[in-house]
Amino acid sequence: MKKEVLVLTGAGQIGMAIARRVGHGKKIFVADWKIENAHRTASMMAEAGFDTVPFEVDISSKQSILTLIESSLKEGEIAFFINAAGVSPSQASIEQIIAIDLYGTALLLEAFGKVIKQGGAGVTISSQSGHRMPALTAEEDRLLATLAPDALLNLDMVKPENIRDTLHAYQIAKRCNVKRVMAEAIKWGERGARINSISPGIIMTPLALDEMNGPRGDFYKNMFAKSPARRPGTADEVATVAALLLSDKGSFITGTDILIDGGATASYFYGPLQPALH
């Protein structure tokens, strides 16, 4: 008998934590652009009793995504989709951030929205950064939300020459993620399925450690020191929210974004992290 399928893109700590919460009894495709990462996470989960398949995928390639979907559907209906793939401002160029975090996420949401089973659900990991960028116009938001993925790259606002730096690129990409989830929720709803996003703050993962040990390290340390929670978060805390969004208990939640950042964004606008105070 075929199992329901869970597809995870991005084999890092957050994606694995979510998959462990909701993946029992399912065939879990662990997909990553580095196949060694996929093998490592798939092996760790298999040792804990999960049924996993490591898979190589480039989310900036439509054909690569379609190959992943085709392989997944051979095993059963896709019940859950989790996208935790992405690059950070300290580890990637402007072009890479736009190609992966913005364009790649748009491709994934569109492609999996066409194959998710009735009653299925998805979650994509965005970032608190998308909440800090100044408000866009209604038309800019509409274009980020609704343009076909290939047309997105023709927008002046996402062309590298119009982007200040990698942080700005990351903010645009994450704002786009949230807006596209809203638009895609309409299409997913036609299949009786749901899609939401989560915007984490600083979550202690190898990626976050790279950031904290990089050129923006002092910025990150100051951020959680001056947030209400006074600490970074954990992958399990993100997984708790994702498990709600993917479960029947979250069946009335779709097309939305949940900010889970220990209050850092609140502090950025109304507390000691306000730029005007520095």
PDB file of C-alpha atoms in Angstrom:
ATOM      1  CA  MET A   1       0.000   0.000   0.000  1.00  0.00           C
ATOM      2  CA  LYS A   2       1.313   3.415  -0.956  1.00  0.00           C
ATOM      3  CA  LYS A   3       1.902   5.939   1.794  1.00  0.00           C
ATOM      4  CA  GLU A   4       1.070   9.600   1.773  1.00  0.00           C
ATOM      5  CA  VAL A   5       4.119  11.663   0.860  1.00  0.00           C
ATOM      6  CA  LEU A   6       5.800  14.554   2.637  1.00  0.00           C
ATOM      7  CA  VAL A   7       8.211  16.596   0.518  1.00  0.00           C
ATOM      8  CA  LEU A   8      10.836  18.660   2.316  1.00  0.00           C
ATOM      9  CA  THR A   9      13.018  21.077   0.363  1.00  0.00           C
ATOM     10  CA  GLY A  10      15.984  22.301   2.375  1.00  0.00           C
ATOM     11  CA  ALA A  11      17.593  19.648   4.547  1.00  0.00           C
ATOM     12  CA  GLY A  12      18.626  21.929   7.416  1.00  0.00           C
ATOM     13  CA  GLN A  13      17.704  21.938  11.078  1.00  0.00           C
ATOM     14  CA  ILE A  14      14.386  23.787  10.732  1.00  0.00           C
ATOM     15  CA  GLY A  15      13.114  21.610   7.903  1.00  0.00           C
ATOM     16  CA  MET A  16      14.127  18.425   9.677  1.00  0.00           C
ATOM     17  CA  ALA A  17      12.486  19.539  12.929  1.00  0.00           C
ATOM     18  CA  ILE A  18       9.200  20.149  11.115  1.00  0.00           C
ATOM     19  CA  ALA A  19       9.367  16.884   9.180  1.00  0.00           C
ATOM     20  CA  ARG A  20       9.948  14.950  12.399  1.00  0.00           C
ATOM     21  CA  ARG A  21       6.814  16.497  13.918  1.00  0.00           C
ATOM     22  CA  VAL A  22       4.466  15.587  11.078  1.00  0.00           C
ATOM     23  CA  GLY A  23       6.205  12.857   9.081  1.00  0.00           C
ATOM     24  CA  HIS A  24       5.280   9.712  11.023  1.00  0.00           C
ATOM     25  CA  GLY A  25       3.774   7.103   8.715  1.00  0.00           C
ATOM     26  CA  LYS A  26       4.615   9.039   5.560  1.00  0.00           C
ATOM     27  CA  LYS A  27       7.182   8.612   2.826  1.00  0.00           C
ATOM     28  CA  ILE A  28       9.461  11.607   3.324  1.00  0.00           C
ATOM     29  CA  PHE A  29      11.430  13.052   0.426  1.00  0.00           C
ATOM     30  CA  VAL A  30      14.361  15.013   1.825  1.00  0.00           C
ATOM     31  CA  ALA A  31      15.502  17.279  -1.004  1.00  0.00           C
ATOM     32  CA  ASP A  32      18.455  19.632  -1.016  1.00  0.00           C
ATOM     33  CA  TRP A  33      20.743  21.200  -3.600  1.00  0.00           C
ATOM     34  CA  LYS A  34      23.639  19.414  -1.920  1.00  0.00           C
ATOM     35  CA  ILE A  35      22.898  15.719  -2.068  1.00  0.00           C
ATOM     36  CA  GLU A  36      25.252  15.098   0.859  1.00  0.00           C
ATOM     37  CA  ASN A  37      23.015  17.303   3.018  1.00  0.00           C
ATOM     38  CA  ALA A  38      19.960  15.361   1.881  1.00  0.00           C
ATOM     39  CA  HIS A  39      21.682  12.057   2.682  1.00  0.00           C
ATOM     40  CA  ARG A  40      22.771  13.249   6.119  1.00  0.00           C
ATOM     41  CA  THR A  41      19.310  14.443   7.171  1.00  0.00           C
ATOM     42  CA  ALA A  42      17.560  11.460   5.596  1.00  0.00           C
ATOM     43  CA  SER A  43      19.923   9.101   7.427  1.00  0.00           C
ATOM     44  CA  MET A  44      19.401  10.817  10.778  1.00  0.00           C
ATOM     45  CA  MET A  45      15.637  10.600  10.361  1.00  0.00           C
ATOM     46  CA  ALA A  46      15.781   6.986   9.173  1.00  0.00           C
ATOM     47  CA  GLU A  47      17.743   6.075  12.303  1.00  0.00           C
ATOM     48  CA  ALA A  48      14.861   7.581  14.301  1.00  0.00           C
ATOM     49  CA  GLY A  49      12.288   5.407  12.515  1.00  0.00           C
ATOM     50  CA  PHE A  50      11.177   7.612   9.614  1.00  0.00           C
ATOM     51  CA  ASP A  51      10.825   6.410   6.007  1.00  0.00           C
ATOM     52  CA  THR A  52      13.057   8.787   4.059  1.00  0.00           C
ATOM     53  CA  VAL A  53      14.348   9.253   0.522  1.00  0.00           C
ATOM     54  CA  PRO A  54      17.274  11.639  -0.097  1.00  0.00           C
ATOM     55  CA  PHE A  55      16.906  13.660  -3.275  1.00  0.00           C
ATOM     56  CA  GLU A  56      18.919  16.313  -5.101  1.00  0.00           C
ATOM     57  CA  VAL A  57      17.013  19.409  -6.209  1.00  0.00           C
ATOM     58  CA  ASP A  58      17.810  22.900  -7.453  1.00  0.00           C
ATOM     59  CA  ILE A  59      14.792  25.014  -6.531  1.00  0.00           C
ATOM     60  CA  SER A  60      15.847  27.750  -8.953  1.00  0.00           C
ATOM     61  CA  SER A  61      15.203  25.255 -11.783  1.00  0.00           C
ATOM     62  CA  LYS A  62      11.613  24.501 -12.774  1.00  0.00           C
ATOM     63  CA  GLN A  63      12.680  21.221 -14.388  1.00  0.00           C
ATOM     64  CA  SER A  64      14.486  20.101 -11.241  1.00  0.00           C
ATOM     65  CA  ILE A  65      11.367  20.797  -9.177  1.00  0.00           C
ATOM     66  CA  LEU A  66       9.171  18.896 -11.631  1.00  0.00           C
ATOM     67  CA  THR A  67      11.538  15.923 -11.441  1.00  0.00           C
ATOM     68  CA  LEU A  68      11.215  15.945  -7.656  1.00  0.00           C
ATOM     69  CA  ILE A  69       7.421  16.065  -7.908  1.00  0.00           C
ATOM     70  CA  GLU A  70       7.322  13.265 -10.481  1.00  0.00           C
ATOM     71  CA  SER A  71       9.443  11.013  -8.275  1.00  0.00           C
ATOM     72  CA  SER A  72       7.355  11.851  -5.208  1.00  0.00           C
ATOM     73  CA  LEU A  73       4.044  11.083  -6.914  1.00  0.00           C
ATOM     74  CA  LYS A  74       5.277   7.599  -7.811  1.00  0.00           C
ATOM     75  CA  GLU A  75       5.235   6.858  -4.073  1.00  0.00           C
ATOM     76  CA  GLY A  76       1.792   8.298  -3.312  1.00  0.00           C
ATOM     77  CA  GLU A  77      -0.213  11.497  -2.967  1.00  0.00           C
ATOM     78  CA  ILE A  78       1.637  14.534  -1.633  1.00  0.00           C
ATOM     79  CA  ALA A  79      -0.039  15.398   1.679  1.00  0.00           C
ATOM     80  CA  PHE A  80       2.507  17.848   3.097  1.00  0.00           C
ATOM     81  CA  PHE A  81       4.966  20.227   1.492  1.00  0.00           C
ATOM     82  CA  ILE A  82       7.627  21.958   3.588  1.00  0.00           C
ATOM     83  CA  ASN A  83       9.991  24.476   2.036  1.00  0.00           C
ATOM     84  CA  ALA A  84      12.921  25.356   4.259  1.00  0.00           C
ATOM     85  CA  ALA A  85      15.404  25.972   1.442  1.00  0.00           C
ATOM     86  CA  GLY A  86      17.206  29.267   1.094  1.00  0.00           C
ATOM     87  CA  VAL A  87      20.410  31.246   1.399  1.00  0.00           C
ATOM     88  CA  SER A  88      21.310  34.080   3.743  1.00  0.00           C
ATOM     89  CA  PRO A  89      22.666  37.605   3.198  1.00  0.00           C
ATOM     90  CA  SER A  90      26.089  36.613   4.531  1.00  0.00           C
ATOM     91  CA  GLN A  91      26.561  33.510   2.417  1.00  0.00           C
ATOM     92  CA  ALA A  92      25.180  34.480  -0.985  1.00  0.00           C
ATOM     93  CA  SER A  93      25.257  37.176  -3.638  1.00  0.00           C
ATOM     94  CA  ILE A  94      22.343  39.398  -4.597  1.00  0.00           C
ATOM     95  CA  GLU A  95      21.819  37.293  -7.709  1.00  0.00           C
ATOM     96  CA  GLN A  96      21.778  34.036  -5.740  1.00  0.00           C
ATOM     97  CA  ILE A  97      19.305  35.379  -3.177  1.00  0.00           C
ATOM     98  CA  ILE A  98      16.913  36.518  -5.894  1.00  0.00           C
ATOM     99  CA  ALA A  99      17.278  33.240  -7.817  1.00  0.00           C
ATOM    100  CA  ILE A 100      16.763  30.953  -4.809  1.00  0.00           C
ATOM    101  CA  ASP A 101      14.841  32.766  -2.087  1.00  0.00           C
ATOM    102  CA  LEU A 102      12.527  34.744  -4.376  1.00  0.00           C
ATOM    103  CA  TYR A 103      12.261  32.935  -7.727  1.00  0.00           C
ATOM    104  CA  GLY A 104      12.809  29.438  -6.350  1.00  0.00           C
ATOM    105  CA  THR A 105      10.142  29.835  -3.680  1.00  0.00           C
ATOM    106  CA  ALA A 106       7.694  31.165  -6.283  1.00  0.00           C
ATOM    107  CA  LEU A 107       8.373  28.127  -8.464  1.00  0.00           C
ATOM    108  CA  LEU A 108       7.839  25.739  -5.552  1.00  0.00           C
ATOM    109  CA  LEU A 109       4.573  27.292  -4.391  1.00  0.00           C
ATOM    110  CA  GLU A 110       3.163  27.223  -7.904  1.00  0.00           C
ATOM    111  CA  ALA A 111       4.300  23.690  -8.737  1.00  0.00           C
ATOM    112  CA  PHE A 112       3.262  22.014  -5.486  1.00  0.00           C
ATOM    113  CA  GLY A 113      -0.051  23.883  -5.506  1.00  0.00           C
ATOM    114  CA  LYS A 114      -0.929  21.926  -8.641  1.00  0.00           C
ATOM    115  CA  VAL A 115      -0.283  18.491  -7.116  1.00  0.00           C
ATOM    116  CA  ILE A 116      -0.995  18.751  -3.376  1.00  0.00           C
ATOM    117  CA  LYS A 117      -3.751  16.314  -2.358  1.00  0.00           C
ATOM    118  CA  GLN A 118      -7.178  17.453  -1.248  1.00  0.00           C
ATOM    119  CA  GLY A 119      -6.929  18.268   2.446  1.00  0.00           C
ATOM    120  CA  GLY A 120      -3.153  18.640   2.166  1.00  0.00           C
ATOM    121  CA  ALA A 121      -1.125  21.538   3.481  1.00  0.00           C
ATOM    122  CA  GLY A 122       2.149  23.317   2.981  1.00  0.00           C
ATOM    123  CA  VAL A 123       4.399  25.706   4.833  1.00  0.00           C
ATOM    124  CA  THR A 124       7.291  27.779   3.554  1.00  0.00           C
ATOM    125  CA  ILE A 125       9.933  29.399   5.724  1.00  0.00           C
ATOM    126  CA  SER A 126      10.262  33.139   5.174  1.00  0.00           C
ATOM    127  CA  SER A 127      12.021  35.531   7.582  1.00  0.00           C
ATOM    128  CA  GLN A 128      11.540  38.403   9.981  1.00  0.00           C
ATOM    129  CA  SER A 129      13.544  40.451   7.458  1.00  0.00           C
ATOM    130  CA  GLY A 130      10.514  40.703   5.213  1.00  0.00           C
ATOM    131  CA  HIS A 131       8.644  42.505   7.994  1.00  0.00           C
ATOM    132  CA  ARG A 132      11.296  45.198   8.423  1.00  0.00           C
ATOM    133  CA  MET A 133      11.459  46.541   4.919  1.00  0.00           C
ATOM    134  CA  PRO A 134       9.405  49.735   4.474  1.00  0.00           C
ATOM    135  CA  ALA A 135       5.918  49.229   3.084  1.00  0.00           C
ATOM    136  CA  LEU A 136       5.616  48.789  -0.663  1.00  0.00           C
ATOM    137  CA  THR A 137       2.865  50.264  -2.803  1.00  0.00           C
ATOM    138  CA  ALA A 138      -0.301  48.241  -3.340  1.00  0.00           C
ATOM    139  CA  GLU A 139       0.737  47.705  -6.956  1.00  0.00           C
ATOM    140  CA  GLU A 140       4.210  46.479  -5.996  1.00  0.00           C
ATOM    141  CA  ASP A 141       2.667  44.038  -3.529  1.00  0.00           C
ATOM    142  CA  ARG A 142       0.224  42.823  -6.181  1.00  0.00           C
ATOM    143  CA  LEU A 143       3.001  42.192  -8.687  1.00  0.00           C
ATOM    144  CA  LEU A 144       5.141  40.308  -6.165  1.00  0.00           C
ATOM    145  CA  ALA A 145       2.120  38.201  -5.250  1.00  0.00           C
ATOM    146  CA  THR A 146       0.672  37.374  -8.629  1.00  0.00           C
ATOM    147  CA  LEU A 147       3.195  37.601 -11.468  1.00  0.00           C
ATOM    148  CA  ALA A 148       4.239  34.312 -13.028  1.00  0.00           C
ATOM    149  CA  PRO A 149       7.613  33.265 -11.594  1.00  0.00           C
ATOM    150  CA  ASP A 150       9.557  34.005 -14.784  1.00  0.00           C
ATOM    151  CA  ALA A 151       7.935  37.436 -15.060  1.00  0.00           C
ATOM    152  CA  LEU A 152       8.979  38.221 -11.484  1.00  0.00           C
ATOM    153  CA  LEU A 153      12.585  38.441 -12.582  1.00  0.00           C
ATOM    154  CA  ASN A 154      11.691  41.227 -15.019  1.00  0.00           C
ATOM    155  CA  LEU A 155      10.476  43.528 -12.253  1.00  0.00           C
ATOM    156  CA  ASP A 156      12.725  46.560 -11.860  1.00  0.00           C
ATOM    157  CA  MET A 157      12.637  46.225  -8.063  1.00  0.00           C
ATOM    158  CA  VAL A 158      14.264  42.771  -8.150  1.00  0.00           C
ATOM    159  CA  LYS A 159      16.942  43.521 -10.732  1.00  0.00           C
ATOM    160  CA  PRO A 160      20.405  43.400  -9.117  1.00  0.00           C
ATOM    161  CA  GLU A 161      21.340  46.890 -10.280  1.00  0.00           C
ATOM    162  CA  ASN A 162      18.404  48.299  -8.279  1.00  0.00           C
ATOM    163  CA  ILE A 163      19.216  46.429  -5.054  1.00  0.00           C
ATOM    164  CA  ARG A 164      21.506  48.084  -2.491  1.00  0.00           C
ATOM    165  CA  ASP A 165      23.091  45.001  -0.933  1.00  0.00           C
ATOM    166  CA  THR A 166      22.450  41.367  -0.020  1.00  0.00           C
ATOM    167  CA  LEU A 167      20.320  42.285   3.007  1.00  0.00           C
ATOM    168  CA  HIS A 168      18.061  44.409   0.809  1.00  0.00           C
ATOM    169  CA  ALA A 169      17.793  41.507  -1.659  1.00  0.00           C
ATOM    170  CA  TYR A 170      16.886  39.168   1.187  1.00  0.00           C
ATOM    171  CA  GLN A 171      14.202  41.529   2.486  1.00  0.00           C
ATOM    172  CA  ILE A 172      12.625  41.820  -0.950  1.00  0.00           C
ATOM    173  CA  ALA A 173      12.696  38.042  -1.399  1.00  0.00           C
ATOM    174  CA  LYS A 174      11.081  37.397   1.964  1.00  0.00           C
ATOM    175  CA  ARG A 175       8.424  40.070   1.421  1.00  0.00           C
ATOM    176  CA  CYS A 176       7.695  38.360  -1.885  1.00  0.00           C
ATOM    177  CA  ASN A 177       7.386  34.970  -0.151  1.00  0.00           C
ATOM    178  CA  VAL A 178       4.692  36.263   2.186  1.00  0.00           C
ATOM    179  CA  LYS A 179       2.731  37.974  -0.586  1.00  0.00           C
ATOM    180  CA  ARG A 180       2.887  34.932  -2.842  1.00  0.00           C
ATOM    181  CA  VAL A 181       1.608  32.687  -0.063  1.00  0.00           C
ATOM    182  CA  MET A 182      -1.468  34.926   0.135  1.00  0.00           C
ATOM    183  CA  ALA A 183      -2.098  34.668  -3.607  1.00  0.00           C
ATOM    184  CA  GLU A 184      -1.272  30.970  -3.828  1.00  0.00           C
ATOM    185  CA  ALA A 185      -3.681  30.202  -0.958  1.00  0.00           C
ATOM    186  CA  ILE A 186      -6.530  31.018  -3.350  1.00  0.00           C
ATOM    187  CA  LYS A 187      -5.289  28.450  -5.876  1.00  0.00           C
ATOM    188  CA  TRP A 188      -4.454  25.851  -3.231  1.00  0.00           C
ATOM    189  CA  GLY A 189      -7.928  26.346  -1.800  1.00  0.00           C
ATOM    190  CA  GLU A 190      -9.450  25.204  -5.087  1.00  0.00           C
ATOM    191  CA  ARG A 191      -7.925  21.801  -4.296  1.00  0.00           C
ATOM    192  CA  GLY A 192      -9.103  21.909  -0.689  1.00  0.00           C
ATOM    193  CA  ALA A 193      -5.521  22.483   0.446  1.00  0.00           C
ATOM    194  CA  ARG A 194      -3.806  25.155   2.533  1.00  0.00           C
ATOM    195  CA  ILE A 195      -0.507  27.046   2.363  1.00  0.00           C
ATOM    196  CA  ASN A 196       1.058  29.351   4.962  1.00  0.00           C
ATOM    197  CA  SER A 197       4.428  30.858   5.752  1.00  0.00           C
ATOM    198  CA  ILE A 198       6.463  31.267   8.924  1.00  0.00           C
ATOM    199  CA  SER A 199       8.862  34.179   9.431  1.00  0.00           C
ATOM    200  CA  PRO A 200      11.455  33.148  12.027  1.00  0.00           C
ATOM    201  CA  GLY A 201      13.867  35.478  13.726  1.00  0.00           C
ATOM    202  CA  ILE A 202      17.291  34.278  14.815  1.00  0.00           C
ATOM    203  CA  ILE A 203      17.042  30.501  15.157  1.00  0.00           C
ATOM    204  CA  MET A 204      20.086  28.613  16.374  1.00  0.00           C
ATOM    205  CA  THR A 205      21.151  26.502  13.398  1.00  0.00           C
ATOM    206  CA  PRO A 206      24.483  26.080  11.596  1.00  0.00           C
ATOM    207  CA  LEU A 207      23.312  28.830   9.225  1.00  0.00           C
ATOM    208  CA  ALA A 208      22.688  31.209  12.135  1.00  0.00           C
ATOM    209  CA  LEU A 209      26.059  30.370  13.625  1.00  0.00           C
ATOM    210  CA  ASP A 210      27.671  31.312  10.303  1.00  0.00           C
ATOM    211  CA  GLU A 211      25.841  34.622  10.440  1.00  0.00           C
ATOM    212  CA  MET A 212      26.841  35.273  14.058  1.00  0.00           C
ATOM    213  CA  ASN A 213      30.468  34.510  13.286  1.00  0.00           C
ATOM    214  CA  GLY A 214      30.405  36.590  10.114  1.00  0.00           C
ATOM    215  CA  PRO A 215      30.545  40.319   9.404  1.00  0.00           C
ATOM    216  CA  ARG A 216      26.989  40.828  10.713  1.00  0.00           C
ATOM    217  CA  GLY A 217      27.616  38.909  13.948  1.00  0.00           C
ATOM    218  CA  ASP A 218      27.436  41.924  16.281  1.00  0.00           C
ATOM    219  CA  PHE A 219      24.173  42.991  14.629  1.00  0.00           C
ATOM    220  CA  TYR A 220      22.610  39.591  15.322  1.00  0.00           C
ATOM    221  CA  LYS A 221      23.819  39.428  18.912  1.00  0.00           C
ATOM    222  CA  ASN A 222      22.484  42.904  19.575  1.00  0.00           C
ATOM    223  CA  MET A 223      19.164  41.913  18.031  1.00  0.00           C
ATOM    224  CA  PHE A 224      18.352  39.130  20.427  1.00  0.00           C
ATOM    225  CA  ALA A 225      19.892  40.961  23.392  1.00  0.00           C
ATOM    226  CA  LYS A 226      17.405  43.815  22.869  1.00  0.00           C
ATOM    227  CA  SER A 227      14.360  41.728  21.977  1.00  0.00           C
ATOM    228  CA  PRO A 228      11.691  40.891  24.576  1.00  0.00           C
ATOM    229  CA  ALA A 229      12.676  37.220  24.616  1.00  0.00           C
ATOM    230  CA  ARG A 230      16.364  38.133  25.185  1.00  0.00           C
ATOM    231  CA  ARG A 231      17.513  35.024  23.314  1.00  0.00           C
ATOM    232  CA  PRO A 232      17.554  33.321  19.928  1.00  0.00           C
ATOM    233  CA  GLY A 233      14.974  30.666  19.099  1.00  0.00           C
ATOM    234  CA  THR A 234      15.265  26.962  18.342  1.00  0.00           C
ATOM    235  CA  ALA A 235      14.245  24.889  15.367  1.00  0.00           C
ATOM    236  CA  ASP A 236      11.828  22.955  17.569  1.00  0.00           C
ATOM    237  CA  GLU A 237       9.981  26.174  18.422  1.00  0.00           C
ATOM    238  CA  VAL A 238       9.477  26.854  14.707  1.00  0.00           C
ATOM    239  CA  ALA A 239       8.383  23.243  14.236  1.00  0.00           C
ATOM    240  CA  THR A 240       5.713  23.655  16.922  1.00  0.00           C
ATOM    241  CA  VAL A 241       4.101  26.446  14.897  1.00  0.00           C
ATOM    242  CA  ALA A 242       4.500  24.533  11.623  1.00  0.00           C
ATOM    243  CA  ALA A 243       2.878  21.439  13.119  1.00  0.00           C
ATOM    244  CA  LEU A 244      -0.196  23.512  13.962  1.00  0.00           C
ATOM    245  CA  LEU A 245      -0.348  24.988  10.467  1.00  0.00           C
ATOM    246  CA  LEU A 246      -0.045  21.556   8.843  1.00  0.00           C
ATOM    247  CA  SER A 247      -2.530  19.790  11.113  1.00  0.00           C
ATOM    248  CA  ASP A 248      -6.322  19.660  11.189  1.00  0.00           C
ATOM    249  CA  LYS A 249      -6.152  21.945  14.233  1.00  0.00           C
ATOM    250  CA  GLY A 250      -4.995  24.673  11.856  1.00  0.00           C
ATOM    251  CA  SER A 251      -7.636  23.960   9.229  1.00  0.00           C
ATOM    252  CA  PHE A 252      -8.971  27.550   9.261  1.00  0.00           C
ATOM    253  CA  ILE A 253      -5.508  29.055   8.735  1.00  0.00           C
ATOM    254  CA  THR A 254      -4.368  29.645   5.168  1.00  0.00           C
ATOM    255  CA  GLY A 255      -2.726  32.424   3.185  1.00  0.00           C
ATOM    256  CA  THR A 256      -1.094  33.929   6.233  1.00  0.00           C
ATOM    257  CA  ASP A 257       2.348  34.455   7.752  1.00  0.00           C
ATOM    258  CA  ILE A 258       3.274  33.858  11.378  1.00  0.00           C
ATOM    259  CA  LEU A 259       6.144  35.911  12.777  1.00  0.00           C
ATOM    260  CA  ILE A 260       8.134  33.957  15.385  1.00  0.00           C
ATOM    261  CA  ASP A 261      11.084  36.115  16.390  1.00  0.00           C
ATOM    262  CA  GLY A 262      10.985  36.584  20.156  1.00  0.00           C
ATOM    263  CA  GLY A 263       9.631  40.085  19.652  1.00  0.00           C
ATOM    264  CA  ALA A 264      12.661  41.375  17.730  1.00  0.00           C
ATOM    265  CA  THR A 265      10.495  43.016  15.085  1.00  0.00           C
ATOM    266  CA  ALA A 266       8.372  44.664  17.772  1.00  0.00           C
ATOM    267  CA  SER A 267      11.571  46.026  19.305  1.00  0.00           C
ATOM    268  CA  TYR A 268      12.738  47.210  15.884  1.00  0.00           C
ATOM    269  CA  PHE A 269       9.638  49.363  15.453  1.00  0.00           C
ATOM    270  CA  TYR A 270       8.816  50.345  19.027  1.00  0.00           C
ATOM    271  CA  GLY A 271      11.684  49.362  21.333  1.00  0.00           C
ATOM    272  CA  PRO A 272      15.447  49.624  21.795  1.00  0.00           C
ATOM    273  CA  LEU A 273      16.194  48.205  18.341  1.00  0.00           C
ATOM    274  CA  GLN A 274      14.639  51.212  16.606  1.00  0.00           C
ATOM    275  CA  PRO A 275      17.118  52.519  14.000  1.00  0.00           C
ATOM    276  CA  ALA A 276      16.401  56.081  15.168  1.00  0.00           C
ATOM    277  CA  LEU A 277      17.954  55.227  18.529  1.00  0.00           C
ATOM    278  CA  HIS A 278      21.321  54.387  17.007  1.00  0.00           C
TER     279      HIS A 278
END
